[in-house]
Amino acid sequence: MGIGKLSDGLAPTPPMGWNSWNRFGAKIDERLVIETAEALVETGMRDAGYRYVVIDDGWMAPERDRSGDLVADPAKFPGGIATLANTIHALGLRFGIYTDAGTKTCQGLPASLGYEFRDARRFAQWGVDYVKVDWCHTDGLSPRACYAKWAMAIHAARRPIVLSICEWGRARPWEWAGTLGHLWRTCWDIQPEWSSVTTILDRQADLHAYSGPDHWNDPDMLEVGNGLSPSEDRAHFALWAMLAAPLMAGNDLRQMSDDVRAILTAPEIVAIDQDARGMQARRVRSDGEIDIWVRGLVDARAFAITLLNRGPQEREVRVGLNGLGFAATDVVRVRDLWQRSDVGERRGEVVTTVASHGAAVLRVERY
Ligand code: GLA
C-alpha cells in the first residue's frame, strides 16, 4: 500500500456482485436485470456477499437527450434506470452501471468524454452505487488524466459511488489507479476458456503489492458457470479469491446448476477473498505444472495456500511449510476449504492430491 491510495471505506473488501457482460454481452434488458436481482436473493448469493447488480455496455440509447444527458434504450429499459435502481435497492442490493471514458463505448454507443460531470451527476440522481468506466475510443487520451477527472466528477456528484477503472492494464494502472478508483482491470477481457484463466493468472503474479482495502487489482469478472469444466470453475474461483479479486459473477443466475451455485457461494473460499486484511496472494512456486499461491490472513497465525495443477493428470503435491511463514518445527493445523473439513495436524509439509486443472485450497494455522 502506498501513500494516497483510496481508503474511503466504500470497498473495504473486494466488491462482489453480478455483471451482465460475460454471459449476455449487449443483449440486456430490464427483465433480465430484475430476474437476476431476484435470483441473487433466492439462490442465497446476496447473503453470501454478492451485492452489486451491474449493467454493462448496451444499456443506453444511441443518442443523448436534448439536454445532453445519457438515456436508457427505451425498448430495453422502458421503466428507466431510476426505477430499476429502486427495485434493486428494495431487494437489499446495490446498483451498478457502465460507461466509457472515450467518445463511444466499445459497442459504439454514446460515452462520457467531455460529459464526465454531467454523467456522474445523472448516475447519482438515478441512485447508482458503482460505475465501471471503460477505455474504448480514447485515441490520444491519458488514462490517468481521464480517470482523475472521473474521480473528481463522482466526488462532485456527492453520492458514494465505487469507481471501477477498466483500461485493461495497458498503462500499468496498479501504479496510479489506487489513488483514483476502487478497482482497476489488470488485463484484457477474460474468456470462458482455461487458457484465458491461466494467462490472466500469470499476469497477476507481481501485482500483490499494489492492492489493499478500497483499492483492488481486478483480473476481470468471473466465468464460473459459463463453460469451463467443474474443476476449472473451482480453480478459477479459488485463484480469484486468493488474488483478493472483485468477485463479479458473469453467468446466468436464473438457471445455474446446484454445482455452480455451490462454487460461487462456497463460504470458506469467499471468506478468503473477503478476508479483512485484504492481502493479495503471492506465487511462491511455479514449475510449469504446479503453482503454489499463499496469502496472509487477518488472523496472523494463519495462511491460505492454493495448489494449482495446470497439468493433464491428477498430481500429488508436497508443500514445504518452511519459508511460507512457518518454522520447520512448527506444528500446524490444516483445513481443506473446498471440503470444509479439517485435515489434521502436520509438521514441516503438507501433501495433497490435486485434480488436473484443479486447485486445492488449504488454511494452515500455527498453534
Ligand atoms: C470492454 C471491457 C469489457 C466489457 C466490454 C463492453 O471489452 O473490457 O469488460 O465492458 O468492453 O463492450
mmCIF file of C-alpha atoms and ligand atoms in Angstrom:
data_model
loop_
_atom_site.group_PDB
_atom_site.id
_atom_site.type_symbol
_atom_site.label_atom_id
_atom_site.label_comp_id
_atom_site.label_asym_id
_atom_site.label_seq_id
_atom_site.Cartn_x
_atom_site.Cartn_y
_atom_site.Cartn_z
ATOM 1 C CA MET A 1 0.000 0.000 0.000
ATOM 2 C CA GLY A 2 1.268 3.455 -0.793
ATOM 3 C CA ILE A 3 0.565 6.967 0.289
ATOM 4 C CA GLY A 4 -2.542 8.495 -1.210
ATOM 5 C CA LYS A 5 -4.348 5.279 -2.064
ATOM 6 C CA LEU A 6 -8.060 5.380 -1.558
ATOM 7 C CA SER A 7 -9.268 4.463 1.914
ATOM 8 C CA ASP A 8 -12.784 5.862 1.859
ATOM 9 C CA GLY A 9 -14.453 2.720 3.168
ATOM 10 C CA LEU A 10 -16.521 2.102 0.026
ATOM 11 C CA ALA A 11 -14.788 -1.156 -0.840
ATOM 12 C CA PRO A 12 -13.075 -2.348 2.357
ATOM 13 C CA THR A 13 -13.112 -5.861 0.890
ATOM 14 C CA PRO A 14 -13.248 -6.659 -2.829
ATOM 15 C CA PRO A 15 -16.682 -5.778 -4.297
ATOM 16 C CA MET A 16 -18.918 -8.765 -5.041
ATOM 17 C CA GLY A 17 -21.889 -8.917 -7.362
ATOM 18 C CA TRP A 18 -23.036 -9.778 -10.855
ATOM 19 C CA ASN A 19 -22.281 -8.106 -14.185
ATOM 20 C CA SER A 20 -24.200 -8.682 -17.406
ATOM 21 C CA TRP A 21 -21.299 -8.693 -19.864
ATOM 22 C CA ASN A 22 -19.639 -12.127 -19.756
ATOM 23 C CA ARG A 23 -22.819 -14.081 -20.418
ATOM 24 C CA PHE A 24 -25.157 -11.645 -22.145
ATOM 25 C CA GLY A 25 -22.978 -9.109 -23.958
ATOM 26 C CA ALA A 26 -25.061 -6.145 -25.073
ATOM 27 C CA LYS A 27 -28.277 -8.224 -25.110
ATOM 28 C CA ILE A 28 -29.602 -6.943 -21.835
ATOM 29 C CA ASP A 29 -32.928 -5.579 -20.697
ATOM 30 C CA GLU A 30 -34.929 -4.626 -17.658
ATOM 31 C CA ARG A 31 -36.468 -8.039 -17.259
ATOM 32 C CA LEU A 32 -33.115 -9.849 -17.289
ATOM 33 C CA VAL A 33 -31.728 -7.455 -14.693
ATOM 34 C CA ILE A 34 -34.711 -7.745 -12.349
ATOM 35 C CA GLU A 35 -34.865 -11.536 -12.676
ATOM 36 C CA THR A 36 -31.151 -11.675 -11.947
ATOM 37 C CA ALA A 37 -31.536 -9.487 -8.875
ATOM 38 C CA GLU A 38 -34.330 -11.756 -7.637
ATOM 39 C CA ALA A 39 -32.155 -14.790 -8.336
ATOM 40 C CA LEU A 40 -29.339 -13.279 -6.269
ATOM 41 C CA VAL A 41 -31.724 -13.244 -3.327
ATOM 42 C CA GLU A 42 -33.371 -16.637 -3.941
ATOM 43 C CA THR A 43 -30.135 -18.554 -4.513
ATOM 44 C CA GLY A 44 -28.547 -17.205 -1.337
ATOM 45 C CA MET A 45 -25.913 -15.321 -3.308
ATOM 46 C CA ARG A 46 -26.856 -11.962 -1.838
ATOM 47 C CA ASP A 47 -26.441 -13.367 1.633
ATOM 48 C CA ALA A 48 -23.128 -14.934 0.607
ATOM 49 C CA GLY A 49 -21.907 -11.404 -0.154
ATOM 50 C CA TYR A 50 -22.881 -10.672 -3.771
ATOM 51 C CA ARG A 51 -24.335 -7.170 -3.519
ATOM 52 C CA TYR A 52 -23.815 -5.268 -6.771
ATOM 53 C CA VAL A 53 -26.008 -5.759 -9.830
ATOM 54 C CA VAL A 54 -24.092 -4.104 -12.664
ATOM 55 C CA ILE A 55 -25.406 -3.468 -16.161
ATOM 56 C CA ASP A 56 -22.518 -3.320 -18.611
ATOM 57 C CA ASP A 57 -22.362 -1.982 -22.172
ATOM 58 C CA GLY A 58 -25.575 -1.877 -24.183
ATOM 59 C CA TRP A 59 -27.972 -0.139 -21.793
ATOM 60 C CA MET A 60 -28.006 3.309 -23.378
ATOM 61 C CA ALA A 61 -29.985 4.744 -26.249
ATOM 62 C CA PRO A 62 -27.971 5.574 -29.398
ATOM 63 C CA GLU A 63 -28.199 9.334 -28.701
ATOM 64 C CA ARG A 64 -28.109 11.591 -25.650
ATOM 65 C CA ASP A 65 -31.294 13.552 -24.962
ATOM 66 C CA ARG A 66 -31.763 17.225 -25.888
ATOM 67 C CA SER A 67 -30.179 18.474 -22.710
ATOM 68 C CA GLY A 68 -27.136 16.251 -23.264
ATOM 69 C CA ASP A 69 -27.920 13.538 -20.738
ATOM 70 C CA LEU A 70 -27.441 9.825 -21.316
ATOM 71 C CA VAL A 71 -30.731 7.981 -21.534
ATOM 72 C CA ALA A 72 -31.554 4.305 -21.364
ATOM 73 C CA ASP A 73 -32.593 2.492 -24.512
ATOM 74 C CA PRO A 74 -36.393 2.778 -24.230
ATOM 75 C CA ALA A 75 -37.012 -0.610 -25.823
ATOM 76 C CA LYS A 76 -34.690 -2.430 -23.422
ATOM 77 C CA PHE A 77 -35.365 -0.399 -20.269
ATOM 78 C CA PRO A 78 -38.869 1.034 -20.646
ATOM 79 C CA GLY A 79 -39.169 1.816 -16.937
ATOM 80 C CA GLY A 80 -35.975 3.875 -16.938
ATOM 81 C CA ILE A 81 -32.869 3.491 -14.847
ATOM 82 C CA ALA A 82 -34.016 5.264 -11.679
ATOM 83 C CA THR A 83 -36.941 2.847 -11.286
ATOM 84 C CA LEU A 84 -34.675 -0.108 -11.944
ATOM 85 C CA ALA A 85 -32.218 1.119 -9.311
ATOM 86 C CA ASN A 86 -35.103 1.418 -6.831
ATOM 87 C CA THR A 87 -36.246 -2.122 -7.495
ATOM 88 C CA ILE A 88 -32.739 -3.395 -6.948
ATOM 89 C CA HIS A 89 -32.283 -1.401 -3.764
ATOM 90 C CA ALA A 90 -35.596 -2.737 -2.430
ATOM 91 C CA LEU A 91 -34.119 -6.247 -2.713
ATOM 92 C CA GLY A 92 -31.253 -5.275 -0.435
ATOM 93 C CA LEU A 93 -28.840 -4.961 -3.355
ATOM 94 C CA ARG A 94 -26.783 -2.176 -4.895
ATOM 95 C CA PHE A 95 -26.906 -0.955 -8.467
ATOM 96 C CA GLY A 96 -24.020 -0.501 -10.883
ATOM 97 C CA ILE A 97 -23.804 0.935 -14.373
ATOM 98 C CA TYR A 98 -21.310 1.223 -17.246
ATOM 99 C CA THR A 99 -19.908 3.998 -19.372
ATOM 100 C CA ASP A 100 -16.710 4.649 -21.283
ATOM 101 C CA ALA A 101 -14.096 7.382 -20.931
ATOM 102 C CA GLY A 102 -13.855 7.995 -24.672
ATOM 103 C CA THR A 103 -16.122 9.178 -27.474
ATOM 104 C CA LYS A 104 -18.099 5.916 -27.749
ATOM 105 C CA THR A 105 -18.467 2.721 -25.758
ATOM 106 C CA CYS A 106 -16.932 -0.480 -27.084
ATOM 107 C CA GLN A 107 -20.362 -1.221 -28.607
ATOM 108 C CA GLY A 108 -20.438 2.164 -30.361
ATOM 109 C CA LEU A 109 -22.942 3.792 -28.017
ATOM 110 C CA PRO A 110 -22.645 7.299 -26.516
ATOM 111 C CA ALA A 111 -19.819 7.599 -23.977
ATOM 112 C CA SER A 112 -18.655 10.187 -21.478
ATOM 113 C CA LEU A 113 -15.700 12.163 -22.882
ATOM 114 C CA GLY A 114 -16.487 15.792 -22.081
ATOM 115 C CA TYR A 115 -19.587 14.775 -20.118
ATOM 116 C CA GLU A 116 -17.941 13.333 -17.007
ATOM 117 C CA PHE A 117 -19.524 15.749 -14.500
ATOM 118 C CA ARG A 118 -22.939 15.604 -16.153
ATOM 119 C CA ASP A 119 -22.946 11.815 -16.319
ATOM 120 C CA ALA A 120 -21.714 11.355 -12.754
ATOM 121 C CA ARG A 121 -24.438 13.737 -11.561
ATOM 122 C CA ARG A 122 -27.080 11.855 -13.513
ATOM 123 C CA PHE A 123 -25.855 8.494 -12.187
ATOM 124 C CA ALA A 124 -26.024 9.885 -8.651
ATOM 125 C CA GLN A 125 -29.595 11.104 -9.250
ATOM 126 C CA TRP A 126 -30.551 7.656 -10.507
ATOM 127 C CA GLY A 127 -29.189 6.021 -7.339
ATOM 128 C CA VAL A 128 -26.157 4.386 -8.910
ATOM 129 C CA ASP A 129 -23.733 2.839 -6.381
ATOM 130 C CA TYR A 130 -20.984 1.615 -8.728
ATOM 131 C CA VAL A 131 -19.738 2.780 -12.105
ATOM 132 C CA LYS A 132 -17.468 0.898 -14.494
ATOM 133 C CA VAL A 133 -15.642 3.242 -16.861
ATOM 134 C CA ASP A 134 -14.266 1.505 -19.950
ATOM 135 C CA TRP A 135 -11.490 2.612 -22.322
ATOM 136 C CA CYS A 136 -12.640 2.162 -25.951
ATOM 137 C CA HIS A 137 -12.371 5.096 -28.419
ATOM 138 C CA THR A 138 -9.823 7.028 -26.392
ATOM 139 C CA ASP A 139 -7.133 7.717 -29.009
ATOM 140 C CA GLY A 140 -4.504 10.088 -27.694
ATOM 141 C CA LEU A 141 -6.043 10.416 -24.232
ATOM 142 C CA SER A 142 -4.142 9.920 -20.996
ATOM 143 C CA PRO A 143 -5.797 7.254 -18.845
ATOM 144 C CA ARG A 144 -4.508 8.817 -15.678
ATOM 145 C CA ALA A 145 -5.960 12.234 -16.533
ATOM 146 C CA CYS A 146 -9.279 10.803 -17.704
ATOM 147 C CA TYR A 147 -9.809 8.672 -14.628
ATOM 148 C CA ALA A 148 -8.730 11.561 -12.377
ATOM 149 C CA LYS A 149 -11.498 13.575 -13.983
ATOM 150 C CA TRP A 150 -13.936 10.750 -13.280
ATOM 151 C CA ALA A 151 -12.859 10.613 -9.641
ATOM 152 C CA MET A 152 -13.483 14.368 -9.359
ATOM 153 C CA ALA A 153 -16.828 14.101 -11.126
ATOM 154 C CA ILE A 154 -18.015 11.399 -8.727
ATOM 155 C CA HIS A 155 -16.828 13.421 -5.782
ATOM 156 C CA ALA A 156 -18.732 16.445 -7.086
ATOM 157 C CA ALA A 157 -21.902 14.347 -7.508
ATOM 158 C CA ARG A 158 -21.892 13.830 -3.727
ATOM 159 C CA ARG A 159 -23.046 10.234 -3.660
ATOM 160 C CA PRO A 160 -20.824 7.352 -2.558
ATOM 161 C CA ILE A 161 -20.078 5.515 -5.815
ATOM 162 C CA VAL A 162 -17.492 2.783 -6.334
ATOM 163 C CA LEU A 163 -15.288 3.572 -9.347
ATOM 164 C CA SER A 164 -14.256 0.579 -11.454
ATOM 165 C CA ILE A 165 -11.425 1.555 -13.806
ATOM 166 C CA CYS A 166 -11.285 -0.544 -16.954
ATOM 167 C CA GLU A 167 -8.286 0.341 -19.120
ATOM 168 C CA TRP A 168 -7.177 -3.301 -19.373
ATOM 169 C CA GLY A 169 -3.828 -2.907 -17.629
ATOM 170 C CA ARG A 170 -2.235 -1.120 -20.564
ATOM 171 C CA ALA A 171 -0.717 1.884 -18.743
ATOM 172 C CA ARG A 172 0.265 -0.059 -15.578
ATOM 173 C CA PRO A 173 -2.805 1.213 -13.681
ATOM 174 C CA TRP A 174 -1.705 -0.569 -10.498
ATOM 175 C CA GLU A 175 0.921 2.192 -10.192
ATOM 176 C CA TRP A 176 -1.571 5.081 -10.255
ATOM 177 C CA ALA A 177 -5.187 3.933 -10.197
ATOM 178 C CA GLY A 178 -5.282 3.219 -6.466
ATOM 179 C CA THR A 179 -5.476 6.924 -5.716
ATOM 180 C CA LEU A 180 -8.470 7.347 -8.065
ATOM 181 C CA GLY A 181 -10.617 4.229 -8.132
ATOM 182 C CA HIS A 182 -11.579 1.258 -6.000
ATOM 183 C CA LEU A 183 -10.609 -1.353 -8.578
ATOM 184 C CA TRP A 184 -8.768 -1.410 -11.862
ATOM 185 C CA ARG A 185 -8.547 -4.030 -14.556
ATOM 186 C CA THR A 186 -5.075 -5.516 -14.920
ATOM 187 C CA CYS A 187 -5.622 -7.422 -18.162
ATOM 188 C CA TRP A 188 -7.584 -7.892 -21.365
ATOM 189 C CA ASP A 189 -11.040 -9.433 -21.328
ATOM 190 C CA ILE A 190 -11.436 -12.872 -19.820
ATOM 191 C CA GLN A 191 -12.976 -15.690 -21.891
ATOM 192 C CA PRO A 192 -14.666 -18.869 -20.642
ATOM 193 C CA GLU A 193 -11.585 -20.931 -21.509
ATOM 194 C CA TRP A 194 -8.934 -22.463 -19.320
ATOM 195 C CA SER A 195 -6.089 -20.854 -21.300
ATOM 196 C CA SER A 196 -7.636 -17.443 -20.662
ATOM 197 C CA VAL A 197 -7.858 -18.089 -16.921
ATOM 198 C CA THR A 198 -4.223 -19.203 -16.663
ATOM 199 C CA THR A 199 -2.908 -16.425 -18.918
ATOM 200 C CA ILE A 200 -4.626 -13.819 -16.763
ATOM 201 C CA LEU A 201 -3.437 -15.528 -13.607
ATOM 202 C CA ASP A 202 0.199 -15.327 -14.762
ATOM 203 C CA ARG A 203 -0.175 -11.578 -15.220
ATOM 204 C CA GLN A 204 -1.160 -11.133 -11.559
ATOM 205 C CA ALA A 205 1.910 -12.727 -10.025
ATOM 206 C CA ASP A 206 3.810 -9.475 -9.475
ATOM 207 C CA LEU A 207 0.899 -7.239 -8.543
ATOM 208 C CA HIS A 208 0.259 -8.172 -4.915
ATOM 209 C CA ALA A 209 1.998 -5.095 -3.515
ATOM 210 C CA TYR A 210 -0.474 -2.718 -5.146
ATOM 211 C CA SER A 211 -3.825 -3.798 -3.775
ATOM 212 C CA GLY A 212 -5.491 -3.483 -0.410
ATOM 213 C CA PRO A 213 -8.694 -2.248 1.241
ATOM 214 C CA ASP A 214 -10.574 0.204 -1.033
ATOM 215 C CA HIS A 215 -8.171 -0.283 -3.954
ATOM 216 C CA TRP A 216 -8.064 -3.649 -5.686
ATOM 217 C CA ASN A 217 -6.436 -5.240 -8.702
ATOM 218 C CA ASP A 218 -9.186 -6.560 -10.977
ATOM 219 C CA PRO A 219 -8.247 -9.616 -13.074
ATOM 220 C CA ASP A 220 -11.712 -9.361 -14.702
ATOM 221 C CA MET A 221 -15.099 -10.825 -13.934
ATOM 222 C CA LEU A 222 -15.898 -14.456 -13.288
ATOM 223 C CA GLU A 223 -16.556 -17.060 -15.962
ATOM 224 C CA VAL A 224 -17.738 -19.652 -13.419
ATOM 225 C CA GLY A 225 -20.762 -21.423 -14.923
ATOM 226 C CA ASN A 226 -20.018 -20.243 -18.457
ATOM 227 C CA GLY A 227 -18.493 -23.421 -19.880
ATOM 228 C CA LEU A 228 -15.299 -24.306 -18.013
ATOM 229 C CA SER A 229 -15.167 -27.842 -16.571
ATOM 230 C CA PRO A 230 -16.237 -28.260 -12.909
ATOM 231 C CA SER A 231 -12.589 -28.470 -11.738
ATOM 232 C CA GLU A 232 -11.668 -25.450 -13.830
ATOM 233 C CA ASP A 233 -14.586 -23.498 -12.398
ATOM 234 C CA ARG A 234 -13.366 -24.295 -8.889
ATOM 235 C CA ALA A 235 -9.747 -23.457 -9.707
ATOM 236 C CA HIS A 236 -10.716 -20.150 -11.361
ATOM 237 C CA PHE A 237 -12.865 -19.180 -8.380
ATOM 238 C CA ALA A 238 -10.258 -20.232 -5.793
ATOM 239 C CA LEU A 239 -7.489 -18.305 -7.518
ATOM 240 C CA TRP A 240 -9.581 -15.163 -7.876
ATOM 241 C CA ALA A 241 -10.301 -15.437 -4.144
ATOM 242 C CA MET A 242 -6.574 -15.774 -3.452
ATOM 243 C CA LEU A 243 -5.950 -12.659 -5.565
ATOM 244 C CA ALA A 244 -8.433 -10.647 -3.478
ATOM 245 C CA ALA A 245 -10.188 -10.056 -6.779
ATOM 246 C CA PRO A 246 -13.580 -8.410 -7.068
ATOM 247 C CA LEU A 247 -15.987 -11.359 -7.423
ATOM 248 C CA MET A 248 -18.423 -10.391 -10.159
ATOM 249 C CA ALA A 249 -20.405 -13.424 -11.231
ATOM 250 C CA GLY A 250 -20.784 -13.441 -15.010
ATOM 251 C CA ASN A 251 -23.184 -16.334 -15.568
ATOM 252 C CA ASP A 252 -26.965 -16.670 -15.913
ATOM 253 C CA LEU A 253 -28.068 -16.772 -12.285
ATOM 254 C CA ARG A 254 -31.645 -17.619 -13.226
ATOM 255 C CA GLN A 255 -30.709 -21.081 -14.378
ATOM 256 C CA MET A 256 -27.424 -22.113 -12.841
ATOM 257 C CA SER A 257 -26.811 -25.656 -11.660
ATOM 258 C CA ASP A 258 -26.514 -26.512 -7.977
ATOM 259 C CA ASP A 259 -22.823 -27.215 -8.547
ATOM 260 C CA VAL A 260 -22.190 -23.740 -9.934
ATOM 261 C CA ARG A 261 -24.146 -22.146 -7.119
ATOM 262 C CA ALA A 262 -22.149 -24.174 -4.601
ATOM 263 C CA ILE A 263 -18.889 -22.883 -6.097
ATOM 264 C CA LEU A 264 -19.937 -19.235 -6.140
ATOM 265 C CA THR A 265 -21.223 -19.386 -2.572
ATOM 266 C CA ALA A 266 -18.552 -21.683 -1.061
ATOM 267 C CA PRO A 267 -18.352 -19.932 2.286
ATOM 268 C CA GLU A 268 -14.765 -20.692 3.185
ATOM 269 C CA ILE A 269 -13.438 -19.729 -0.252
ATOM 270 C CA VAL A 270 -15.443 -16.487 -0.295
ATOM 271 C CA ALA A 271 -14.084 -15.795 3.185
ATOM 272 C CA ILE A 272 -10.525 -15.901 1.804
ATOM 273 C CA ASP A 273 -11.422 -13.340 -0.871
ATOM 274 C CA GLN A 274 -13.132 -11.164 1.718
ATOM 275 C CA ASP A 275 -10.503 -11.524 4.435
ATOM 276 C CA ALA A 276 -10.331 -8.181 6.208
ATOM 277 C CA ARG A 277 -6.566 -7.871 5.852
ATOM 278 C CA GLY A 278 -7.002 -7.542 2.105
ATOM 279 C CA MET A 279 -3.655 -9.080 1.305
ATOM 280 C CA GLN A 280 -3.413 -10.399 -2.244
ATOM 281 C CA ALA A 281 -1.662 -13.755 -2.680
ATOM 282 C CA ARG A 282 1.904 -14.143 -3.893
ATOM 283 C CA ARG A 283 3.060 -17.000 -6.057
ATOM 284 C CA VAL A 284 5.813 -18.852 -4.225
ATOM 285 C CA ARG A 285 6.321 -21.708 -6.662
ATOM 286 C CA SER A 286 5.658 -22.291 -10.313
ATOM 287 C CA ASP A 287 7.246 -25.160 -12.197
ATOM 288 C CA GLY A 288 5.088 -25.169 -15.305
ATOM 289 C CA GLU A 289 2.526 -27.654 -13.959
ATOM 290 C CA ILE A 290 2.147 -26.811 -10.297
ATOM 291 C CA ASP A 291 1.684 -23.325 -8.879
ATOM 292 C CA ILE A 292 1.600 -22.527 -5.198
ATOM 293 C CA TRP A 293 -0.009 -19.283 -4.083
ATOM 294 C CA VAL A 294 -0.001 -18.022 -0.494
ATOM 295 C CA ARG A 295 -1.795 -15.204 1.227
ATOM 296 C CA GLY A 296 -1.676 -13.869 4.747
ATOM 297 C CA LEU A 297 -4.926 -13.501 6.644
ATOM 298 C CA VAL A 298 -6.299 -11.229 9.306
ATOM 299 C CA ASP A 299 -5.510 -13.959 11.822
ATOM 300 C CA ALA A 300 -1.732 -13.554 11.747
ATOM 301 C CA ARG A 301 -1.173 -17.207 12.718
ATOM 302 C CA ALA A 302 -2.872 -18.436 9.563
ATOM 303 C CA PHE A 303 -2.211 -18.530 5.814
ATOM 304 C CA ALA A 304 -4.289 -19.619 2.862
ATOM 305 C CA ILE A 305 -2.381 -21.818 0.428
ATOM 306 C CA THR A 306 -3.661 -22.749 -3.013
ATOM 307 C CA LEU A 307 -2.107 -25.550 -5.046
ATOM 308 C CA LEU A 308 -2.963 -25.300 -8.724
ATOM 309 C CA ASN A 309 -2.438 -28.193 -11.115
ATOM 310 C CA ARG A 310 -2.209 -26.997 -14.726
ATOM 311 C CA GLY A 311 -1.212 -30.436 -15.981
ATOM 312 C CA PRO A 312 -3.259 -33.167 -17.676
ATOM 313 C CA GLN A 313 -3.079 -35.677 -14.770
ATOM 314 C CA GLU A 314 -4.058 -35.683 -11.136
ATOM 315 C CA ARG A 315 -0.947 -34.911 -9.060
ATOM 316 C CA GLU A 316 0.199 -35.409 -5.508
ATOM 317 C CA VAL A 317 1.730 -32.123 -4.374
ATOM 318 C CA ARG A 318 4.047 -31.639 -1.388
ATOM 319 C CA VAL A 319 4.410 -28.150 0.031
ATOM 320 C CA GLY A 320 7.222 -27.419 2.446
ATOM 321 C CA LEU A 321 5.985 -25.049 5.132
ATOM 322 C CA ASN A 322 9.421 -23.735 5.939
ATOM 323 C CA GLY A 323 9.656 -20.304 4.357
ATOM 324 C CA LEU A 324 5.897 -19.868 3.996
ATOM 325 C CA GLY A 325 5.743 -18.077 7.326
ATOM 326 C CA PHE A 326 6.321 -21.194 9.432
ATOM 327 C CA ALA A 327 9.382 -22.713 11.039
ATOM 328 C CA ALA A 328 10.300 -26.293 10.141
ATOM 329 C CA THR A 329 9.422 -27.415 13.644
ATOM 330 C CA ASP A 330 6.035 -25.678 13.854
ATOM 331 C CA VAL A 331 3.034 -27.912 14.290
ATOM 332 C CA VAL A 332 0.201 -26.590 12.160
ATOM 333 C CA ARG A 333 -3.487 -27.309 11.838
ATOM 334 C CA VAL A 334 -4.639 -27.810 8.239
ATOM 335 C CA ARG A 335 -8.152 -27.342 6.891
ATOM 336 C CA ASP A 336 -9.373 -28.060 3.357
ATOM 337 C CA LEU A 337 -11.571 -25.109 2.384
ATOM 338 C CA TRP A 338 -13.363 -26.772 -0.547
ATOM 339 C CA GLN A 339 -14.152 -29.872 1.511
ATOM 340 C CA ARG A 340 -14.844 -27.718 4.557
ATOM 341 C CA SER A 341 -13.135 -30.276 6.740
ATOM 342 C CA ASP A 342 -10.106 -30.448 8.992
ATOM 343 C CA VAL A 343 -7.231 -32.432 7.553
ATOM 344 C CA GLY A 344 -5.336 -32.677 10.844
ATOM 345 C CA GLU A 345 -2.008 -31.634 12.278
ATOM 346 C CA ARG A 346 1.161 -31.535 10.256
ATOM 347 C CA ARG A 347 4.788 -30.595 10.751
ATOM 348 C CA GLY A 348 7.165 -29.456 8.023
ATOM 349 C CA GLU A 349 4.994 -30.109 4.997
ATOM 350 C CA VAL A 350 1.512 -30.751 3.701
ATOM 351 C CA VAL A 351 0.718 -33.256 0.982
ATOM 352 C CA THR A 352 -2.430 -33.003 -1.120
ATOM 353 C CA THR A 353 -3.805 -34.569 -4.271
ATOM 354 C CA VAL A 354 -4.907 -32.034 -6.860
ATOM 355 C CA ALA A 355 -7.079 -32.822 -9.897
ATOM 356 C CA SER A 356 -5.982 -31.861 -13.395
ATOM 357 C CA HIS A 357 -6.938 -28.209 -13.964
ATOM 358 C CA GLY A 358 -7.956 -28.112 -10.324
ATOM 359 C CA ALA A 359 -6.956 -26.200 -7.227
ATOM 360 C CA ALA A 360 -6.858 -27.309 -3.600
ATOM 361 C CA VAL A 361 -7.245 -24.548 -1.040
ATOM 362 C CA LEU A 362 -5.859 -25.071 2.439
ATOM 363 C CA ARG A 363 -5.907 -22.951 5.549
ATOM 364 C CA VAL A 364 -2.787 -23.592 7.569
ATOM 365 C CA GLU A 365 -2.668 -22.311 11.106
ATOM 366 C CA ARG A 366 0.098 -22.322 13.641
ATOM 367 C CA TYR A 367 -0.823 -23.495 17.122
HETATM 368 C C1 GLA B 1 -14.559 -3.997 -22.886
HETATM 369 C C2 GLA B 1 -14.456 -4.372 -21.409
HETATM 370 C C3 GLA B 1 -15.444 -5.495 -21.112
HETATM 371 C C4 GLA B 1 -16.847 -5.047 -21.464
HETATM 372 C C5 GLA B 1 -16.909 -4.619 -22.916
HETATM 373 C C6 GLA B 1 -18.233 -3.971 -23.245
HETATM 374 O O1 GLA B 1 -14.126 -5.031 -23.714
HETATM 375 O O2 GLA B 1 -13.162 -4.770 -21.090
HETATM 376 O O3 GLA B 1 -15.369 -5.879 -19.741
HETATM 377 O O4 GLA B 1 -17.224 -3.983 -20.619
HETATM 378 O O5 GLA B 1 -15.896 -3.664 -23.213
HETATM 379 O O6 GLA B 1 -18.325 -3.565 -24.587
#
